[in-house]
Amino acid sequence: MITIQPNWSSQAVSAAEAVAGIRSGAKIFIHGAAATPTALVAALCARRDLENVRVYHLHTAGPAPFAAPGREREFRSVSLFTGGPLRTAVAEGRADFVPIFLSDIPALFLSGQVKLDAAFLSLSLPDAHGNCSLGTSCDGAKAAAETAKLVVVEFNARMPRTHGNNVVPFSHIDAFTLVDRPLHEHAVEAGGDIENLIGEIVAELVEDGSTL
């Protein structure tokens, strides 16, 4: 295990080195939404020596190469919440969707029903006490971090530190890489005629001074 030191960042490795411990047949949790660890995902999918790796996740942002056509023998995506990058793969039968309440996802890992070999996380930089924050996406990530055999981290200098029960101790991390990139954002598309009509109808139902 890594221990916090003043020069902790000197222990960083490349993304490729960070994911080198993943073996065929592994079950991996991938942090999601704005906290999707893109560098780790890209490094994992750059490998061509893996088979039957199951990737558990909620909504992910950015590319999802583990669900790309032609990678079915190597990776199987298991969506606990299906977002845009995975909908086509699920619809075409190249990925799985598990209907589950968000509140039940931590128990999926904590109970051992799904035994994770690794958790890929995007965290804030550690504080002086060695505490790292799950930042913008807590969901099932903390339970994954607590139960996975390997905790592999992408420390993003731009990941904000958020409060609450979302701390991952630096001492629990097995390998990490450093990045400094903008967080994933949800691009809002301009509304069309239908959306504008819905807005007009709703606006007529809301009186001045109303609380929404």
PDB file of C-alpha atoms in Angstrom:
ATOM      1  CA  MET A   1       0.000   0.000   0.000  1.00  0.00           C
ATOM      2  CA  ILE A   2       1.055   3.585  -0.636  1.00  0.00           C
ATOM      3  CA  THR A   3       1.558   5.832   2.392  1.00  0.00           C
ATOM      4  CA  ILE A   4       1.199   9.612   2.338  1.00  0.00           C
ATOM      5  CA  GLN A   5       4.467  11.548   2.275  1.00  0.00           C
ATOM      6  CA  PRO A   6       5.329  15.171   1.510  1.00  0.00           C
ATOM      7  CA  ASN A   7       6.589  14.025  -1.876  1.00  0.00           C
ATOM      8  CA  TRP A   8       3.649  11.667  -2.458  1.00  0.00           C
ATOM      9  CA  SER A   9       3.306  12.721  -6.102  1.00  0.00           C
ATOM     10  CA  SER A  10       6.688  11.162  -6.882  1.00  0.00           C
ATOM     11  CA  GLN A  11       4.969   7.783  -6.566  1.00  0.00           C
ATOM     12  CA  ALA A  12       2.794   8.502  -9.604  1.00  0.00           C
ATOM     13  CA  VAL A  13       3.030   6.226 -12.624  1.00  0.00           C
ATOM     14  CA  SER A  14       1.694   6.427 -16.150  1.00  0.00           C
ATOM     15  CA  ALA A  15      -1.905   5.420 -16.782  1.00  0.00           C
ATOM     16  CA  ALA A  16      -0.643   2.334 -18.621  1.00  0.00           C
ATOM     17  CA  GLU A  17       1.428   1.288 -15.609  1.00  0.00           C
ATOM     18  CA  ALA A  18      -1.470   1.985 -13.245  1.00  0.00           C
ATOM     19  CA  VAL A  19      -3.762  -0.486 -15.038  1.00  0.00           C
ATOM     20  CA  ALA A  20      -1.073  -3.107 -15.663  1.00  0.00           C
ATOM     21  CA  GLY A  21      -2.316  -5.231 -12.756  1.00  0.00           C
ATOM     22  CA  ILE A  22      -5.666  -5.961 -14.402  1.00  0.00           C
ATOM     23  CA  ARG A  23      -5.985  -9.553 -15.579  1.00  0.00           C
ATOM     24  CA  SER A  24      -8.409 -11.404 -17.845  1.00  0.00           C
ATOM     25  CA  GLY A  25     -11.674 -12.242 -16.108  1.00  0.00           C
ATOM     26  CA  ALA A  26     -11.448  -9.240 -13.775  1.00  0.00           C
ATOM     27  CA  LYS A  27     -14.474  -7.340 -12.505  1.00  0.00           C
ATOM     28  CA  ILE A  28     -13.856  -3.589 -12.502  1.00  0.00           C
ATOM     29  CA  PHE A  29     -15.871  -0.634 -11.232  1.00  0.00           C
ATOM     30  CA  ILE A  30     -15.427   2.611 -13.154  1.00  0.00           C
ATOM     31  CA  HIS A  31     -16.219   5.948 -11.500  1.00  0.00           C
ATOM     32  CA  GLY A  32     -18.813   7.866 -13.480  1.00  0.00           C
ATOM     33  CA  ALA A  33     -20.352  11.108 -14.709  1.00  0.00           C
ATOM     34  CA  ALA A  34     -17.996  14.107 -14.397  1.00  0.00           C
ATOM     35  CA  ALA A  35     -15.589  11.862 -12.464  1.00  0.00           C
ATOM     36  CA  THR A  36     -15.100   9.295 -15.227  1.00  0.00           C
ATOM     37  CA  PRO A  37     -11.345   8.463 -15.109  1.00  0.00           C
ATOM     38  CA  THR A  38     -10.779   8.853 -18.841  1.00  0.00           C
ATOM     39  CA  ALA A  39      -7.014   8.310 -18.777  1.00  0.00           C
ATOM     40  CA  LEU A  40      -7.382   4.998 -16.946  1.00  0.00           C
ATOM     41  CA  VAL A  41     -10.202   3.839 -19.223  1.00  0.00           C
ATOM     42  CA  ALA A  42      -8.164   4.694 -22.319  1.00  0.00           C
ATOM     43  CA  ALA A  43      -5.089   2.902 -20.960  1.00  0.00           C
ATOM     44  CA  LEU A  44      -7.095  -0.206 -20.089  1.00  0.00           C
ATOM     45  CA  CYS A  45      -8.687  -0.363 -23.531  1.00  0.00           C
ATOM     46  CA  ALA A  46      -5.339   0.218 -25.249  1.00  0.00           C
ATOM     47  CA  ARG A  47      -4.349  -3.239 -24.034  1.00  0.00           C
ATOM     48  CA  ARG A  48      -5.036  -6.148 -26.365  1.00  0.00           C
ATOM     49  CA  ASP A  49      -4.117  -8.982 -24.022  1.00  0.00           C
ATOM     50  CA  LEU A  50      -7.334  -9.137 -21.992  1.00  0.00           C
ATOM     51  CA  GLU A  51     -10.445 -11.291 -22.224  1.00  0.00           C
ATOM     52  CA  ASN A  52     -13.770 -11.382 -20.389  1.00  0.00           C
ATOM     53  CA  VAL A  53     -13.257  -8.256 -18.279  1.00  0.00           C
ATOM     54  CA  ARG A  54     -16.577  -7.111 -16.806  1.00  0.00           C
ATOM     55  CA  VAL A  55     -16.870  -3.348 -16.390  1.00  0.00           C
ATOM     56  CA  TYR A  56     -19.451  -2.154 -13.831  1.00  0.00           C
ATOM     57  CA  HIS A  57     -20.472   1.493 -13.902  1.00  0.00           C
ATOM     58  CA  LEU A  58     -23.249   4.024 -13.673  1.00  0.00           C
ATOM     59  CA  HIS A  59     -23.495   6.819 -16.242  1.00  0.00           C
ATOM     60  CA  THR A  60     -20.074   7.467 -17.737  1.00  0.00           C
ATOM     61  CA  ALA A  61     -18.975  10.564 -19.626  1.00  0.00           C
ATOM     62  CA  GLY A  62     -16.600  10.793 -22.539  1.00  0.00           C
ATOM     63  CA  PRO A  63     -15.575   7.875 -24.761  1.00  0.00           C
ATOM     64  CA  ALA A  64     -16.490   4.330 -23.721  1.00  0.00           C
ATOM     65  CA  PRO A  65     -14.057   2.225 -25.788  1.00  0.00           C
ATOM     66  CA  PHE A  66     -14.758  -0.859 -23.652  1.00  0.00           C
ATOM     67  CA  ALA A  67     -18.202  -0.984 -25.292  1.00  0.00           C
ATOM     68  CA  ALA A  68     -17.053  -0.334 -28.852  1.00  0.00           C
ATOM     69  CA  PRO A  69     -18.038  -2.833 -31.568  1.00  0.00           C
ATOM     70  CA  GLY A  70     -15.437  -5.555 -31.914  1.00  0.00           C
ATOM     71  CA  ARG A  71     -14.325  -5.478 -28.257  1.00  0.00           C
ATOM     72  CA  GLU A  72     -16.981  -7.920 -26.995  1.00  0.00           C
ATOM     73  CA  ARG A  73     -14.525 -10.729 -26.329  1.00  0.00           C
ATOM     74  CA  GLU A  74     -12.336  -8.441 -24.240  1.00  0.00           C
ATOM     75  CA  PHE A  75     -14.851  -6.364 -22.290  1.00  0.00           C
ATOM     76  CA  ARG A  76     -18.470  -6.593 -21.173  1.00  0.00           C
ATOM     77  CA  SER A  77     -20.083  -3.396 -19.973  1.00  0.00           C
ATOM     78  CA  VAL A  78     -22.563  -3.784 -17.099  1.00  0.00           C
ATOM     79  CA  SER A  79     -24.567  -0.568 -16.749  1.00  0.00           C
ATOM     80  CA  LEU A  80     -26.191   0.103 -13.393  1.00  0.00           C
ATOM     81  CA  PHE A  81     -27.436   3.337 -14.955  1.00  0.00           C
ATOM     82  CA  THR A  82     -27.264   3.662 -18.710  1.00  0.00           C
ATOM     83  CA  GLY A  83     -26.151   7.006 -20.116  1.00  0.00           C
ATOM     84  CA  GLY A  84     -25.631   8.239 -23.646  1.00  0.00           C
ATOM     85  CA  PRO A  85     -22.271   6.554 -24.339  1.00  0.00           C
ATOM     86  CA  LEU A  86     -23.711   3.079 -23.615  1.00  0.00           C
ATOM     87  CA  ARG A  87     -27.303   3.181 -24.883  1.00  0.00           C
ATOM     88  CA  THR A  88     -26.475   1.946 -28.373  1.00  0.00           C
ATOM     89  CA  ALA A  89     -24.347  -0.918 -27.047  1.00  0.00           C
ATOM     90  CA  VAL A  90     -27.120  -1.996 -24.663  1.00  0.00           C
ATOM     91  CA  ALA A  91     -29.772  -1.751 -27.381  1.00  0.00           C
ATOM     92  CA  GLU A  92     -27.648  -3.877 -29.717  1.00  0.00           C
ATOM     93  CA  GLY A  93     -27.004  -6.524 -27.065  1.00  0.00           C
ATOM     94  CA  ARG A  94     -23.283  -5.800 -26.795  1.00  0.00           C
ATOM     95  CA  ALA A  95     -23.609  -4.551 -23.216  1.00  0.00           C
ATOM     96  CA  ASP A  96     -25.781  -5.381 -20.220  1.00  0.00           C
ATOM     97  CA  PHE A  97     -28.151  -3.226 -18.181  1.00  0.00           C
ATOM     98  CA  VAL A  98     -29.028  -4.124 -14.582  1.00  0.00           C
ATOM     99  CA  PRO A  99     -32.209  -2.423 -13.280  1.00  0.00           C
ATOM    100  CA  ILE A 100     -31.409  -1.353  -9.716  1.00  0.00           C
ATOM    101  CA  PHE A 101     -32.257   1.478  -7.341  1.00  0.00           C
ATOM    102  CA  LEU A 102     -29.380   3.913  -6.884  1.00  0.00           C
ATOM    103  CA  SER A 103     -29.597   3.414  -3.116  1.00  0.00           C
ATOM    104  CA  ASP A 104     -29.093  -0.349  -3.538  1.00  0.00           C
ATOM    105  CA  ILE A 105     -25.887  -0.131  -5.560  1.00  0.00           C
ATOM    106  CA  PRO A 106     -23.478   0.109  -2.585  1.00  0.00           C
ATOM    107  CA  ALA A 107     -24.946  -3.106  -1.136  1.00  0.00           C
ATOM    108  CA  LEU A 108     -24.232  -4.858  -4.422  1.00  0.00           C
ATOM    109  CA  PHE A 109     -20.525  -4.519  -3.627  1.00  0.00           C
ATOM    110  CA  LEU A 110     -20.573  -4.493   0.180  1.00  0.00           C
ATOM    111  CA  SER A 111     -22.548  -7.752   0.328  1.00  0.00           C
ATOM    112  CA  GLY A 112     -20.083  -9.500  -1.947  1.00  0.00           C
ATOM    113  CA  GLN A 113     -22.775 -10.222  -4.517  1.00  0.00           C
ATOM    114  CA  VAL A 114     -20.414  -8.573  -6.981  1.00  0.00           C
ATOM    115  CA  LYS A 115     -16.807  -9.106  -5.932  1.00  0.00           C
ATOM    116  CA  LEU A 116     -14.701  -6.390  -7.503  1.00  0.00           C
ATOM    117  CA  ASP A 117     -11.124  -7.012  -8.491  1.00  0.00           C
ATOM    118  CA  ALA A 118     -10.456  -3.310  -9.078  1.00  0.00           C
ATOM    119  CA  ALA A 119     -11.993   0.135  -8.765  1.00  0.00           C
ATOM    120  CA  PHE A 120     -10.947   2.915 -11.149  1.00  0.00           C
ATOM    121  CA  LEU A 121     -11.556   6.274  -9.471  1.00  0.00           C
ATOM    122  CA  SER A 122     -11.054   9.962 -10.195  1.00  0.00           C
ATOM    123  CA  LEU A 123     -10.195  11.751  -6.953  1.00  0.00           C
ATOM    124  CA  SER A 124      -9.230  15.138  -5.606  1.00  0.00           C
ATOM    125  CA  LEU A 125      -5.631  15.548  -4.511  1.00  0.00           C
ATOM    126  CA  PRO A 126      -4.983  14.243  -0.972  1.00  0.00           C
ATOM    127  CA  ASP A 127      -5.032  16.699   1.904  1.00  0.00           C
ATOM    128  CA  ALA A 128      -2.417  16.883   4.663  1.00  0.00           C
ATOM    129  CA  HIS A 129      -4.097  13.961   6.433  1.00  0.00           C
ATOM    130  CA  GLY A 130      -4.058  11.735   3.372  1.00  0.00           C
ATOM    131  CA  ASN A 131      -7.782  12.055   2.722  1.00  0.00           C
ATOM    132  CA  CYS A 132      -8.920  12.112  -0.900  1.00  0.00           C
ATOM    133  CA  SER A 133     -12.411  13.101  -2.016  1.00  0.00           C
ATOM    134  CA  LEU A 134     -14.633  11.346  -4.549  1.00  0.00           C
ATOM    135  CA  GLY A 135     -15.434  14.857  -5.719  1.00  0.00           C
ATOM    136  CA  THR A 136     -18.365  15.257  -8.057  1.00  0.00           C
ATOM    137  CA  SER A 137     -19.581  11.660  -8.076  1.00  0.00           C
ATOM    138  CA  CYS A 138     -20.190   9.623  -4.925  1.00  0.00           C
ATOM    139  CA  ASP A 139     -22.993   7.153  -5.882  1.00  0.00           C
ATOM    140  CA  GLY A 140     -21.584   3.600  -5.550  1.00  0.00           C
ATOM    141  CA  ALA A 141     -17.948   4.613  -5.812  1.00  0.00           C
ATOM    142  CA  LYS A 142     -17.198   4.610  -2.078  1.00  0.00           C
ATOM    143  CA  ALA A 143     -18.473   1.053  -1.650  1.00  0.00           C
ATOM    144  CA  ALA A 144     -16.439   0.034  -4.680  1.00  0.00           C
ATOM    145  CA  ALA A 145     -13.323   1.628  -3.187  1.00  0.00           C
ATOM    146  CA  GLU A 146     -13.885  -0.159   0.125  1.00  0.00           C
ATOM    147  CA  THR A 147     -14.343  -3.623  -1.364  1.00  0.00           C
ATOM    148  CA  ALA A 148     -12.169  -3.803  -4.491  1.00  0.00           C
ATOM    149  CA  LYS A 149      -8.929  -5.768  -4.299  1.00  0.00           C
ATOM    150  CA  LEU A 150      -7.116  -2.995  -6.190  1.00  0.00           C
ATOM    151  CA  VAL A 151      -7.851   0.728  -6.021  1.00  0.00           C
ATOM    152  CA  VAL A 152      -6.461   2.516  -9.066  1.00  0.00           C
ATOM    153  CA  VAL A 153      -6.749   6.298  -9.090  1.00  0.00           C
ATOM    154  CA  GLU A 154      -6.579   9.173 -11.503  1.00  0.00           C
ATOM    155  CA  PHE A 155      -5.754  12.225  -9.370  1.00  0.00           C
ATOM    156  CA  ASN A 156      -7.150  15.235 -11.199  1.00  0.00           C
ATOM    157  CA  ALA A 157      -5.849  18.611 -10.059  1.00  0.00           C
ATOM    158  CA  ARG A 158      -9.218  20.107 -11.069  1.00  0.00           C
ATOM    159  CA  MET A 159     -11.399  17.695  -9.127  1.00  0.00           C
ATOM    160  CA  PRO A 160     -13.051  19.656  -6.294  1.00  0.00           C
ATOM    161  CA  ARG A 161     -12.991  18.396  -2.741  1.00  0.00           C
ATOM    162  CA  THR A 162     -16.567  17.760  -1.620  1.00  0.00           C
ATOM    163  CA  HIS A 163     -17.738  17.091   1.922  1.00  0.00           C
ATOM    164  CA  GLY A 164     -19.634  14.167   3.384  1.00  0.00           C
ATOM    165  CA  ASN A 165     -19.112  10.431   3.511  1.00  0.00           C
ATOM    166  CA  ASN A 166     -16.995  10.299   0.375  1.00  0.00           C
ATOM    167  CA  VAL A 167     -13.406  10.015   1.584  1.00  0.00           C
ATOM    168  CA  VAL A 168     -10.919   7.509   0.200  1.00  0.00           C
ATOM    169  CA  PRO A 169      -7.751   7.304   2.341  1.00  0.00           C
ATOM    170  CA  PHE A 170      -4.522   7.671   0.398  1.00  0.00           C
ATOM    171  CA  SER A 171      -3.258   4.545   2.161  1.00  0.00           C
ATOM    172  CA  HIS A 172      -5.950   2.467   0.404  1.00  0.00           C
ATOM    173  CA  ILE A 173      -4.662   3.331  -3.062  1.00  0.00           C
ATOM    174  CA  ASP A 174      -2.587   0.737  -4.876  1.00  0.00           C
ATOM    175  CA  ALA A 175      -1.565   2.753  -7.949  1.00  0.00           C
ATOM    176  CA  PHE A 176      -2.224   6.244  -9.247  1.00  0.00           C
ATOM    177  CA  THR A 177      -1.562   8.560 -12.134  1.00  0.00           C
ATOM    178  CA  LEU A 178      -1.730  12.364 -12.257  1.00  0.00           C
ATOM    179  CA  VAL A 179      -3.815  14.419 -14.677  1.00  0.00           C
ATOM    180  CA  ASP A 180      -4.817  18.054 -14.982  1.00  0.00           C
ATOM    181  CA  ARG A 181      -7.821  18.256 -17.277  1.00  0.00           C
ATOM    182  CA  PRO A 182     -11.279  19.840 -17.231  1.00  0.00           C
ATOM    183  CA  LEU A 183     -14.010  17.675 -15.757  1.00  0.00           C
ATOM    184  CA  HIS A 184     -16.516  16.132 -18.122  1.00  0.00           C
ATOM    185  CA  GLU A 185     -19.518  18.385 -18.715  1.00  0.00           C
ATOM    186  CA  HIS A 186     -23.020  17.679 -19.958  1.00  0.00           C
ATOM    187  CA  ALA A 187     -23.555  19.599 -23.176  1.00  0.00           C
ATOM    188  CA  VAL A 188     -27.029  21.128 -23.270  1.00  0.00           C
ATOM    189  CA  GLU A 189     -28.532  21.180 -26.736  1.00  0.00           C
ATOM    190  CA  ALA A 190     -30.737  24.004 -27.965  1.00  0.00           C
ATOM    191  CA  GLY A 191     -34.448  23.235 -27.732  1.00  0.00           C
ATOM    192  CA  GLY A 192     -36.533  22.585 -30.826  1.00  0.00           C
ATOM    193  CA  ASP A 193     -40.158  23.380 -31.596  1.00  0.00           C
ATOM    194  CA  ILE A 194     -41.493  20.643 -29.307  1.00  0.00           C
ATOM    195  CA  GLU A 195     -39.324  21.681 -26.357  1.00  0.00           C
ATOM    196  CA  ASN A 196     -40.255  25.326 -26.836  1.00  0.00           C
ATOM    197  CA  LEU A 197     -43.961  24.449 -26.921  1.00  0.00           C
ATOM    198  CA  ILE A 198     -43.633  22.445 -23.699  1.00  0.00           C
ATOM    199  CA  GLY A 199     -41.893  25.410 -22.101  1.00  0.00           C
ATOM    200  CA  GLU A 200     -44.675  27.772 -23.132  1.00  0.00           C
ATOM    201  CA  ILE A 201     -47.359  25.470 -21.713  1.00  0.00           C
ATOM    202  CA  VAL A 202     -45.506  25.037 -18.424  1.00  0.00           C
ATOM    203  CA  ALA A 203     -44.886  28.779 -18.161  1.00  0.00           C
ATOM    204  CA  GLU A 204     -48.630  29.413 -18.341  1.00  0.00           C
ATOM    205  CA  LEU A 205     -49.140  27.173 -15.301  1.00  0.00           C
ATOM    206  CA  VAL A 206     -46.597  28.973 -13.126  1.00  0.00           C
ATOM    207  CA  GLU A 207     -47.733  32.174 -11.462  1.00  0.00           C
ATOM    208  CA  ASP A 208     -45.478  35.081 -10.523  1.00  0.00           C
ATOM    209  CA  GLY A 209     -43.975  34.522  -7.085  1.00  0.00           C
ATOM    210  CA  SER A 210     -44.397  30.757  -7.215  1.00  0.00           C
ATOM    211  CA  THR A 211     -41.881  28.467  -5.543  1.00  0.00           C
ATOM    212  CA  LEU A 212     -40.628  25.670  -7.769  1.00  0.00           C
TER     213      LEU A 212
END
